[in-house]
Structures are given as C-alpha cells and as structure tokens.
XYZ file of C-alpha atoms in Angstrom:
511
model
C -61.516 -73.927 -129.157
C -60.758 -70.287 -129.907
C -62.340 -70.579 -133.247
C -65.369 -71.696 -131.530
C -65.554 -69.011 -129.088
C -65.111 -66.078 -131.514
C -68.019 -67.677 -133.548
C -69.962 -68.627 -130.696
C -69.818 -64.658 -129.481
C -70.445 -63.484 -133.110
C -73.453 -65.659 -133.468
C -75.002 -64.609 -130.064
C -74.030 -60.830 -130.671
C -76.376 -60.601 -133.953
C -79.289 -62.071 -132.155
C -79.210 -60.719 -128.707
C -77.517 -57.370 -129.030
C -81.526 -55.419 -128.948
C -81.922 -57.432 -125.510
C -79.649 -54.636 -124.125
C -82.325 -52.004 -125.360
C -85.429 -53.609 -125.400
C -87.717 -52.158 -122.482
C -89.242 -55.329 -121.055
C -87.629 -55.848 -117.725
C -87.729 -59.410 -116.048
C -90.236 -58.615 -113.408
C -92.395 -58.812 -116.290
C -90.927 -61.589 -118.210
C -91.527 -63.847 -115.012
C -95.255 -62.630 -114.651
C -95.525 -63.453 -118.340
C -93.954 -66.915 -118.115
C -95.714 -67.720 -114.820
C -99.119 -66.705 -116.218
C -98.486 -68.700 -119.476
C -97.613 -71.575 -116.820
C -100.754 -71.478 -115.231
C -103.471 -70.683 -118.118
C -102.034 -74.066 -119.660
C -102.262 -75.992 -115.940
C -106.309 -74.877 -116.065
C -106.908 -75.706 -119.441
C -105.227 -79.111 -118.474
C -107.066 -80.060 -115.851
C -110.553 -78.218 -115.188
C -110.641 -79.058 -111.918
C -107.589 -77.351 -110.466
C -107.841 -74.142 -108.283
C -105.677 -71.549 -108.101
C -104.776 -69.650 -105.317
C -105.914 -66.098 -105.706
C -105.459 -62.872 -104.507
C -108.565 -60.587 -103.111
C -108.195 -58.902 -106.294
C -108.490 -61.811 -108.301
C -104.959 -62.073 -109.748
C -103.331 -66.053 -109.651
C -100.387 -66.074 -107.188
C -97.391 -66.501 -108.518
C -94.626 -69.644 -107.766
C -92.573 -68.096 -105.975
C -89.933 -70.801 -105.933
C -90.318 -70.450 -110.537
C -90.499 -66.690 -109.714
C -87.081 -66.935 -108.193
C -85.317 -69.166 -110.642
C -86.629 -67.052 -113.894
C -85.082 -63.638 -112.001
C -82.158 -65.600 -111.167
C -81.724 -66.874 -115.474
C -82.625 -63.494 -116.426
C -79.528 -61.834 -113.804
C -77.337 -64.828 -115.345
C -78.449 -64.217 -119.280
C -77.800 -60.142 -118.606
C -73.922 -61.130 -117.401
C -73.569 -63.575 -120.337
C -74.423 -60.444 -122.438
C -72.100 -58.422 -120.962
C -69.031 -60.699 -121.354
C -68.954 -61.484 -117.862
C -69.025 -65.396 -118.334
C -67.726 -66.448 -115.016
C -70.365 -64.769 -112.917
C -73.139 -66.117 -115.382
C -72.170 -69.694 -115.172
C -72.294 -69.480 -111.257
C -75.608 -68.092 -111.292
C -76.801 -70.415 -114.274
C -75.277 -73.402 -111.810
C -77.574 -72.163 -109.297
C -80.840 -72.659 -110.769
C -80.041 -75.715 -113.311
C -79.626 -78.978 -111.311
C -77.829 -81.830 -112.648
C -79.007 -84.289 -114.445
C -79.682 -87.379 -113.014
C -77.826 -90.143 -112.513
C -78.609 -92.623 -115.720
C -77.493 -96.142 -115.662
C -74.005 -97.158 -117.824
C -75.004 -96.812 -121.419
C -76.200 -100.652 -122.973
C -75.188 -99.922 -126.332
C -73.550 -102.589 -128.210
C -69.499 -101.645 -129.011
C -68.773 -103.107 -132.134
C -65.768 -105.636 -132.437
C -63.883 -105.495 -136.120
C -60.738 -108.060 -134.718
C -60.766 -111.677 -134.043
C -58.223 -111.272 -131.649
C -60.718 -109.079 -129.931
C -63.540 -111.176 -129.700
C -64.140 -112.981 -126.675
C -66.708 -115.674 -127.956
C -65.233 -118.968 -128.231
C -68.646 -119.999 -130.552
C -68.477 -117.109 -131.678
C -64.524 -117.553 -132.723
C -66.143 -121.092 -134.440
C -68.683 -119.351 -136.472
C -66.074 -117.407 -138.396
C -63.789 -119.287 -139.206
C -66.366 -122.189 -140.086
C -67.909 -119.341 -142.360
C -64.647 -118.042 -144.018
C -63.365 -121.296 -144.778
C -66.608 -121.653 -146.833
C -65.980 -118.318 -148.189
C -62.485 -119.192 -149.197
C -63.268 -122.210 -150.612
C -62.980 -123.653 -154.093
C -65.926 -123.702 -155.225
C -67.742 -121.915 -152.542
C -69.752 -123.538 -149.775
C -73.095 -121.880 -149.795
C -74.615 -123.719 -146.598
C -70.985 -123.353 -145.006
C -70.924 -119.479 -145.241
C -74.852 -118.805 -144.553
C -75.633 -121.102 -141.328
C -72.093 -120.010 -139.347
C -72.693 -116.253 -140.799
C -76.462 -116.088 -139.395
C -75.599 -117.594 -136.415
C -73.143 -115.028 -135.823
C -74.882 -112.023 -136.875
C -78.065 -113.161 -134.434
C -76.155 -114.076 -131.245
C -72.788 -111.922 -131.434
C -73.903 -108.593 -133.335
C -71.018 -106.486 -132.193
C -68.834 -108.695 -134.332
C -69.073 -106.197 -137.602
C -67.175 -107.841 -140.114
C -69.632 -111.066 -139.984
C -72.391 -108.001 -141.352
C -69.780 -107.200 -144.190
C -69.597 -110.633 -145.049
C -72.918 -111.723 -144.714
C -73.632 -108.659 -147.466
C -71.065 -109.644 -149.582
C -72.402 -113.448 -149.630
C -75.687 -112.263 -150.575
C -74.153 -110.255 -153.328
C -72.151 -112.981 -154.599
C -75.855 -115.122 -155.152
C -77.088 -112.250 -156.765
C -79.323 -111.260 -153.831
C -79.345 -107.793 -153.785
C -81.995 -106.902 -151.430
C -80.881 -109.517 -148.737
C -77.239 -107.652 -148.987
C -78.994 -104.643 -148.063
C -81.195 -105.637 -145.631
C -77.906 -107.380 -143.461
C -76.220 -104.159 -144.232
C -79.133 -102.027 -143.420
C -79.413 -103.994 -139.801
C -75.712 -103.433 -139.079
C -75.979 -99.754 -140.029
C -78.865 -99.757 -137.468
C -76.621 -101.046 -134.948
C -73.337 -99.209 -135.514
C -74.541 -95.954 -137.383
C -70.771 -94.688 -136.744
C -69.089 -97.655 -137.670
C -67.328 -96.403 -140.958
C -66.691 -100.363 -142.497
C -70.735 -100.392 -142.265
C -71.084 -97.475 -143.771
C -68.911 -97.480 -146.820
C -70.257 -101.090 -147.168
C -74.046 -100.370 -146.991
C -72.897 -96.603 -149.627
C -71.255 -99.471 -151.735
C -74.207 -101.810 -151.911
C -76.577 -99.360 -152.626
C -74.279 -98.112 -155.351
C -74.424 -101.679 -157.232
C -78.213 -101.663 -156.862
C -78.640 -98.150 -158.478
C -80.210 -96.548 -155.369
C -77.795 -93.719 -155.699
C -79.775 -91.507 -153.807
C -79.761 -93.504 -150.958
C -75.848 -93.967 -150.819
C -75.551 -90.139 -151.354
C -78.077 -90.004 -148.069
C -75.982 -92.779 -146.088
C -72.353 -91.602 -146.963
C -73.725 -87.340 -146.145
C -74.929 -88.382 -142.953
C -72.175 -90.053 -141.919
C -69.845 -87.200 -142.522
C -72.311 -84.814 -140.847
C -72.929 -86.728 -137.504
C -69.038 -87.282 -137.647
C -67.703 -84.179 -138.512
C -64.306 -85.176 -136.521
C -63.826 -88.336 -138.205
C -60.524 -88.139 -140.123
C -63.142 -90.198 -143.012
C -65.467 -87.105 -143.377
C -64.554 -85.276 -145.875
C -64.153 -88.162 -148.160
C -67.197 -89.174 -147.375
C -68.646 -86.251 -148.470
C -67.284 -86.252 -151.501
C -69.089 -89.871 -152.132
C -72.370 -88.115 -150.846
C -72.020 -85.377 -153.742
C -70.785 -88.301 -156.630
C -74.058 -90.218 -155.873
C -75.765 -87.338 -155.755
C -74.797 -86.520 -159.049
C -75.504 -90.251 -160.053
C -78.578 -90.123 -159.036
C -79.650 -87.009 -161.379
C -77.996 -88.337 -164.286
C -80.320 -91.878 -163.583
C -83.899 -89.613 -163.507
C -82.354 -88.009 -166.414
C -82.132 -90.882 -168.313
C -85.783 -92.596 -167.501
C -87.170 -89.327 -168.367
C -85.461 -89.466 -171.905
C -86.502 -92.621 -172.010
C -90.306 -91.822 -171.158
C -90.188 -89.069 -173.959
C -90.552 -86.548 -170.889
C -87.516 -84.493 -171.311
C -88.268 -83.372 -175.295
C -91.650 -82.891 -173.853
C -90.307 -80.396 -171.658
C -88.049 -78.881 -173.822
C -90.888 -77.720 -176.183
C -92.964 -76.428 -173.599
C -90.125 -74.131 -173.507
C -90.106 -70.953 -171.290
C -87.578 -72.423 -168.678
C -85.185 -75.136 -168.534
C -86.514 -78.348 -166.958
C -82.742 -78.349 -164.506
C -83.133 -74.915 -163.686
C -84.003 -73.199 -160.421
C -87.084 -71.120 -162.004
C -90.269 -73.133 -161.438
C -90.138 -76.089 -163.606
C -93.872 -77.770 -162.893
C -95.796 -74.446 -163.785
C -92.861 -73.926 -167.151
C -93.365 -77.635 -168.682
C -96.649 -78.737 -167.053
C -97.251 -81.228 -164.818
C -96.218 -84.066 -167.960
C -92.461 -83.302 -165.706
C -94.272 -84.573 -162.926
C -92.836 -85.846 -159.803
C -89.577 -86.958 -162.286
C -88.652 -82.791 -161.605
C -89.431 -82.917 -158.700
C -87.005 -85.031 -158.100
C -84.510 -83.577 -160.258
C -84.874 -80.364 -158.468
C -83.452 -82.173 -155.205
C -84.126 -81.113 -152.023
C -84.149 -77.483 -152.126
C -86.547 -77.450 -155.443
C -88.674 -79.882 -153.884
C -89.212 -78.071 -150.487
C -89.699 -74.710 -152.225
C -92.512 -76.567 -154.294
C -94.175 -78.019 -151.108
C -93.511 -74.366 -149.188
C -95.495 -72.488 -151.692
C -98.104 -74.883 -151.615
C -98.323 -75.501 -148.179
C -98.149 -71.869 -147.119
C -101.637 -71.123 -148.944
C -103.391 -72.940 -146.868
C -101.833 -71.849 -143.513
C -102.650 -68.839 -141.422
C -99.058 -67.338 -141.048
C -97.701 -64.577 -138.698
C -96.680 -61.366 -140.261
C -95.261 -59.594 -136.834
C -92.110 -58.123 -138.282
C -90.114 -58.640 -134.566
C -91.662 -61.998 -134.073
C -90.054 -62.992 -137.681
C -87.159 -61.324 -137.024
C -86.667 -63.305 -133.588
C -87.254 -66.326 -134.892
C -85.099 -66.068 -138.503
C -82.333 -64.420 -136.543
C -82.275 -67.845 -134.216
C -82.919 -69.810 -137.467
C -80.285 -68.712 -139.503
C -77.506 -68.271 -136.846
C -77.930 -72.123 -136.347
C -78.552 -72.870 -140.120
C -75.624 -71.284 -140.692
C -73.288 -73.915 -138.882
C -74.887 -76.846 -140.257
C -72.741 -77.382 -143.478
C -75.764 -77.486 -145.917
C -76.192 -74.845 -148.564
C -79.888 -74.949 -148.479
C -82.730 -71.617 -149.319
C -83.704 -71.491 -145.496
C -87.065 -70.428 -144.555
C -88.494 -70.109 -140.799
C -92.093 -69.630 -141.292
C -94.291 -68.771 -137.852
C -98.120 -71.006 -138.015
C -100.947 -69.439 -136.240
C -101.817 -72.498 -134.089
C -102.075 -73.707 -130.575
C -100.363 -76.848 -131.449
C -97.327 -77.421 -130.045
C -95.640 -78.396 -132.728
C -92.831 -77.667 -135.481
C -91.677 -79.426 -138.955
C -89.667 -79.302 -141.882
C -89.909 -79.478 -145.545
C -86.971 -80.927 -147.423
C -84.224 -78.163 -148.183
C -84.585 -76.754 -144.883
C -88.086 -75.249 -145.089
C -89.377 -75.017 -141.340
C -92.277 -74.003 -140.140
C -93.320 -73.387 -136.213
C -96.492 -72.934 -134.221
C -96.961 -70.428 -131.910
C -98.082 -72.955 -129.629
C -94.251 -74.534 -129.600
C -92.968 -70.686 -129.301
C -95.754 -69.897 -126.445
C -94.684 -73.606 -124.407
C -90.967 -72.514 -124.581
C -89.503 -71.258 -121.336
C -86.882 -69.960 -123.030
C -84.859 -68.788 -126.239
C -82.188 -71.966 -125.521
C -85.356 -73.934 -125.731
C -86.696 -72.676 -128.976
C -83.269 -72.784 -130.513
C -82.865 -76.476 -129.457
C -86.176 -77.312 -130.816
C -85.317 -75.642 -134.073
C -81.989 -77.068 -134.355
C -83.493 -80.634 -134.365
C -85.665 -79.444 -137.285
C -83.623 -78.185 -139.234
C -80.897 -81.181 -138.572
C -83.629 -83.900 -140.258
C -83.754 -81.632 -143.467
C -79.477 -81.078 -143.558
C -79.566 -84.825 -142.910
C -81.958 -85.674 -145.885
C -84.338 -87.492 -143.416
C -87.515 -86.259 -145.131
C -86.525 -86.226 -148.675
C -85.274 -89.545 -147.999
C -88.402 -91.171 -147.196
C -90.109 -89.825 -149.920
C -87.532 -90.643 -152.664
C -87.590 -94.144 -151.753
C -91.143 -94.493 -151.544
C -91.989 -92.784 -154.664
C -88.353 -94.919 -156.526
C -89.622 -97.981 -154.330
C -90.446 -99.726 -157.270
C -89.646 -98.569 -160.650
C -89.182 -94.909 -161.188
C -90.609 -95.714 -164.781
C -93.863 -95.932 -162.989
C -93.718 -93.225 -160.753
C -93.107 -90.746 -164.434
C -95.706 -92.783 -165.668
C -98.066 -91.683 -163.043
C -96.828 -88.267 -163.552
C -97.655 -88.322 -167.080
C -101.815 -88.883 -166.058
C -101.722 -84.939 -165.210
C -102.269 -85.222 -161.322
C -99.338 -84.520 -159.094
C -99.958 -85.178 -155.721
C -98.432 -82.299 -153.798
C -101.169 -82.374 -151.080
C -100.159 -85.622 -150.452
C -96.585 -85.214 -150.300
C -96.944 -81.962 -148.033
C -99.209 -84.452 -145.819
C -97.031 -87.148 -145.785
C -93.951 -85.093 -144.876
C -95.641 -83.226 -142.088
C -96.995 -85.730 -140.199
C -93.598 -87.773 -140.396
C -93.191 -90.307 -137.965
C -88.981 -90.597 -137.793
C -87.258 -93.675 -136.763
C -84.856 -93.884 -133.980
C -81.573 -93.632 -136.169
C -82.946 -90.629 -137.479
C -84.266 -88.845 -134.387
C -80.647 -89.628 -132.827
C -78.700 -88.527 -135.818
C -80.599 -84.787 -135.528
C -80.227 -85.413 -131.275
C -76.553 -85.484 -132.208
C -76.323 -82.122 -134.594
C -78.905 -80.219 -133.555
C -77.681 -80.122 -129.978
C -73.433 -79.614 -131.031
C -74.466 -76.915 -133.355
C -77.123 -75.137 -130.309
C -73.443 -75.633 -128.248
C -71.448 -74.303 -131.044
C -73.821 -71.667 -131.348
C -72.957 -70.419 -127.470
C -76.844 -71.579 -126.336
C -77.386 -73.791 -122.756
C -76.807 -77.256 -124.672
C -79.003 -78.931 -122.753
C -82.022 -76.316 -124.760
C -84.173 -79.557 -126.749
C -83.529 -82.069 -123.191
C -85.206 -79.230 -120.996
C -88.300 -78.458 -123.567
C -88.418 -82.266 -123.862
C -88.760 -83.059 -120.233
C -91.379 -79.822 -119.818
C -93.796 -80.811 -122.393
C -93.557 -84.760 -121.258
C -94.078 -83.386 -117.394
C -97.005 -81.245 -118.542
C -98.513 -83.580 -121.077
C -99.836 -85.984 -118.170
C -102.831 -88.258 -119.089
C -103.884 -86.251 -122.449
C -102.877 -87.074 -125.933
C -98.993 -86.099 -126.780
C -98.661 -82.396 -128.474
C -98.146 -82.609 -131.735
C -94.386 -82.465 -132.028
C -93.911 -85.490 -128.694
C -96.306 -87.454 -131.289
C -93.738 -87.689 -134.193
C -90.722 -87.522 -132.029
C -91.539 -88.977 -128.852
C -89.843 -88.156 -125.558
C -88.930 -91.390 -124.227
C -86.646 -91.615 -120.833
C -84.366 -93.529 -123.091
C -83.984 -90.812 -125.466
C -83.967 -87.819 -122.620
C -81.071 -89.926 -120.689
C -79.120 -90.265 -124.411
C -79.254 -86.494 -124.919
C -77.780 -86.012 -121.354
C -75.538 -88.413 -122.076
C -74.547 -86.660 -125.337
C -74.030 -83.174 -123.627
C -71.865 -84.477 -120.621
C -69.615 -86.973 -122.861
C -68.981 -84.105 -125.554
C -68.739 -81.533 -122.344
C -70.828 -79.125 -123.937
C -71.529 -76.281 -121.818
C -75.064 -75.995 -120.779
C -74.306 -73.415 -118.390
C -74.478 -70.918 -120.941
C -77.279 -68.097 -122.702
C -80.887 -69.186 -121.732
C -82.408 -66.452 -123.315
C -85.689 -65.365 -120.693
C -86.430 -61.624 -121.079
C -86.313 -61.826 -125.342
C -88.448 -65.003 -125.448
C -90.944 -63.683 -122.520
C -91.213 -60.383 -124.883
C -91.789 -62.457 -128.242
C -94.369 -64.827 -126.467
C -96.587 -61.546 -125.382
C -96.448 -60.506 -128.603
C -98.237 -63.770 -129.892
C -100.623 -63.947 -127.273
C-alpha cells in the first residue's frame, strides 16, 4: 500500500503540478463545460430550446454548475495533500452506484468432491473410465465428455480432458476449439490457461500461446503463477520469430534481404524501405508489435490532420505516459491528438494511440480522459490488435502470406483499416476493463474515470448512431454494472483526482 501511494503522488505530481499556476479559474471551467454541454444538446436534437438570457447568453444548470465548483474545490485539496477534505467533498457530488443484481458468472469447479451434479458425477467417471481404458474407448470418453462440457460448464477439468481426447485422435483444431470455449468461460482459470498455451504450442501457433500465457499474467498480476507465466509469454515469443525465420529462409526471402543490404532485416531501422517490399508482411511480423505499429503510425499519420498545440500534447502525453508507464510493457509509446469531431480513440499495435478531439472535447474531466486512454492502451499491452492480425494473416499457411508478399504489394492501408475500425470481443474488452481501470487507480485518478465517460456518452447518444468509440466497444448495462463491480470488489478509490479546471483549459484550447 505505501508503495502505491508514493507512486500514486509521484505520478499525479508530474502531471498536475502547472494546475497550481495555470490562470484559468473554475468559474470559467464550469461556463466552458456547461457551454460544451449544451452546443452538443442542440446539435442533438434541433428542436430543443434553450432558456436564454435578454442578452442572449444560454442559462447555465445550475444544479451541473454546482457540482463542477464543488469537483474543482475537491481536485484543488487533492493537490494540496489534503486528502481527507477532498474525498468528503468528492463524496458529495459522486453518488453511488447503483444497486446491480448478484453477479451470474459461472465459478468454475476443478474437484469431484466439489461438484454437486449427481449426472454430472456419472459423466466423469463414465468418461475417465474410457480414458483409462486399455485400449481406449473413443465413444466412451466423447458422449459422457460433451455431455458434460454442454450441461455442467463450471466443471473445468472435463474442458482439459475433452482437449486432451481430441489431441490424442490427432484433432488439433477440435482441442483448441474446447480449450478456446473454456478459456472463454474461465479467462482466470490458470489449468485453462496453461492447457489452451500448451495446445497452441503443439500446433505451432506460438504466437498465440505467447498472447494467451502474457495476458494471463497481466490481468493477474497477483497470481502467485504470473511471473512464470510470463516467462512462457517471452519463450513463445521467441518461438514464434525463430518459425517466420525459418519460412522466410525457406522462401529464399531472407538472402534476398541480406543483399539488398543497407540494414539488417531483425533490426529496429526500417526494414520494408532497406530490403523492399520482397520482406513483405514476413518483417512485419518479425518486427513484432512495436515494428509493426511504428510501420502503420507513419503511414497512418500522413493521411491525418494532427494537432500541433504544444500544451495540448503535453497534456495529453503527460496523462499517456504516466499510465503507460505502469502497464509492464516496454513498448515506443506515442499519444497522437486527430483533428476530428468523432468521438473516438484507437490503438496501433506497440502502443501507438491516437485520440480525437471530439473524445477530449466530450470528456468532463481529466479522470475521464485518463480512463478512456487507459483502456487503449491496455488492448495494445495485451496484444489484442496484433493478435487479430497475426492470426488472420498466419490463418492458413504463413508460406502464403510471404508468398503474397513476394507480388510487391503490401497492404498497409488495409491493415491500418482493419486495425482501426476493430470490433473487440467481450474477453478482450473485459481484459483492458480490468487493467486499464487498476492502473487509472494505481495511478491516484477517480477509478470509476472510463464507467462515468461510458454512462455520459450512452445517456447523450439517445436515438442517433453510437460515436465512434461506443461502436467498437459498446456500452452495454452489462458491461457498465461489471466495471462497478470491478472498482467496489478491488476497493479502488474513486473518490480521488477528477481533474476539472486542467481538462476545461485543454478543451478551450481545441475549440
């Protein structure tokens, strides 16, 4: 706990140490904020009227006015060390959450003697007596094991077996798929884990495992298992180099790129433009992550009108890396600020993130920004993106994917498009729900930062399309009450910094 109170205070020093000099007092933060409020109710709906003053100014909320003065009274306290007095005022103005109904989740069962299914009881020992037997019992082991694994899923070593059945008929992919269900189920469950790393591992998809096993760790950074785990992530990782290594020998690729000459093919200078684009998407992939984002980042950024406002960078990379920096990925970090009304964000593999103003300008506050950026950069330390795009371009045959290399067109606009419009499933939008908001907590920010900018962009998106960031991560009650859930069962403190006077600053700067 100390440790993460000294870091907690050094992380919120560096960023909000010019709030105590910057001349923007909260009177005018809440007439910003307010104003921001009510251009974006108008443009909503055409057909609402606001209640003006004989000079033609809107009126102001009085009840919002009163709740922004009373975060901005709270954040100034926070600043000064004065913690106690904060949280009461923070307590005033922050409701709690609503009551949510007892969690549904399945709680996986690994003992017999634990497992309260008498059919269920049946099953398994019907299917491990096939199992055991001499010679094996395929319809003995398959029809118990499928029975079990449809009507009692919490039992997790029927999964395990199930796999290991398939394995033994030399069916791979059904091993994985059974595997890949569990996983679905029991993401935390470390026997499903180190089973689905395992079977990956026999079927060469070594990037994969390294994926599986580093996320484990990462979402389970208590787990006694974690480190180890990590060291599995970094030995397929490694695997998984040496195996595009070798198809590109194979394909003739590598000598290629040797006598193009003027820069390694492995190192960090850039290999497409040194060796041509006969390295392909087969370097791309050797580059990992952080080559392959900073290949899609150049690109990208050509085509995108970027902010050069030295204090609105600054604001934002001074947020970006203070979180970054807790995350427990080595990655080249960029924070790159679009010109666009979009409410959106994204990230490029190796932690390449880019924001629109429109996110920044829809904010109400610095906690909510950092909780929005948090999630995004959580997907690229969890190899989300990278991920997906690995396994569709090794889907197949990576033979054919250097093959299509070798025909001179790379298709980076593709990629960047794919990657950008990424449509996450709901393992991987909890998995980032789970870091992003302990490292915003960690990082001394109101926890409850990506919940509140959640519910406010649901609230205000009413009958119109989703913005663009609800579209690929979608703001379901479900997934609001998990986060809440989340917060209150770790008992992170979202009585802490908002961050209103800063933000309300930036956002006039942008508009």
């Amino acid at each position: 706990m100390k440790k993460t109170h000294k870091l907690s205070s050094l992380v919120l020093g560096l960023l909000l140490l010019p709030l105590l000099e910057v001349g923007f007092s909260s009177e005018r933060a809440i007439a910003h904020i307010l104003g921001d409020r009510q251009e974006v109710a108008s443009e909503t709906d055409p057909t609402a009227t606001d209640s003006e003053n004989p000079d033609g100014e809107t009126a102001a909320d009085p009840e919002l006015a009163a709740r922004l003065e009373t975060l901005a009274e709270a954040d100034l306290l926070y600043l000064q060390g004065d913690r106690a007095e904060a949280e009461k005022l923070y307590r005033q103005v922050k409701e709690p959450f609503p009551e949510q109904e007892s969690s549904k989740a399945l709680e996986p069962v690994y003992d017999l003697e634990q497992f309260d299914s008498p059919a269920g009881r049946v099953f398994w020992r019907e299917a491990q007596a096939g199992w055991n037997g001499d010679p094996k019992l395929e319809s003995r082991i398959f029809v118990p094991l499928n029975m079990l694994v449809e009507n009692h899923p919490e039992f997790v070593p029927a999964h395990v077996l199930l796999a290991e059945a398939h394995q033994h008929y030399d069916r791979p992919e059904e091993a994985l798929q059974a595997l890949e269900r569990a996983a679905s189920v029991f993401p935390d469950s470390l026997e499903v884990v180190k089973a689905h790393v395992t079977a990956l591992e026999e079927s060469k998809q070594y990037l994969e495992a390294s994926v599986a096993a580093r996320q484990f760790a990462l979402v389970n950074s208590d787990h006694p298992e974690a480190p180890a785990m990590m060291e599995i992530a970094d030995k397929n990782l490694g695997d998984f180099q040496k195996y595009v290594k070798q198809q590109m020998v194979g394909k003739g690729i590598l000598g290629t790129a040797i006598g193009a000459g003027s820069c390694a093919i492995f190192g960090g200078c850039s290999t497409a433009r040194a060796v041509g684009q006969a390295v392909g998407l087969g370097a791309l992939m050797l580059q990992g992550e952080s080559g392959l984002g900073k290949q899609l980042s150049d690109s990208y950024k050509q085509q995108l009108e970027l902010v050069e406002d030295e204090e609105v960078l600054e604001y934002v990379n001074k947020i970006g890396f203070a979180l970054a920096e807790l995350m427990g990925r080595d990655f080249e970090y960029e924070f790159n600020v679009v010109r666009d009304d979009t409410i959106n964000a994204f990230v490029l593999p190796g932690g390449k993130v880019f924001i629109n103003t429109g996110a920044i300008l829809n904010t109400n506050s610095e906690a909510e920004l950092a909780g929005l950026l948090a999630h995004e950069i959580a997907h690229a330390v969890l190899s989300h993106g990278f991920e997906q795009f690995a396994s569709s371009q090794l889907n197949n045959s990576l033979g054919q994917v250097i093959d299509g290399a070798l025909g001179n067109k790379l298709p980076i606009g593709s990629i960047i498009s794919t990657l950008v419009n990424l449509k996450y499933s709901r393992t991987h939008e909890r998995q980032a729900d789970v870091v992003g908001t302990r490292v915003l907590a960690t990082a001394g920010y109101a926890a409850d930062g990506l919940r509140n900018l959640m519910v406010t962009l649901a609230e205000n998106q009413g009958n119109s399309s989703p913005p663009g960031f609800l579209s690929t991560h979608p703001a379901s009650k479900d997934r609001v009450g998990y986060i809440e859930e989340l917060i209150e069962s770790n008992g992170y403190n979202r009585f802490s910094f908002e961050g209103v006077e800063k933000h309300a600053a930036i956002q006039e700067r942008l508009k």
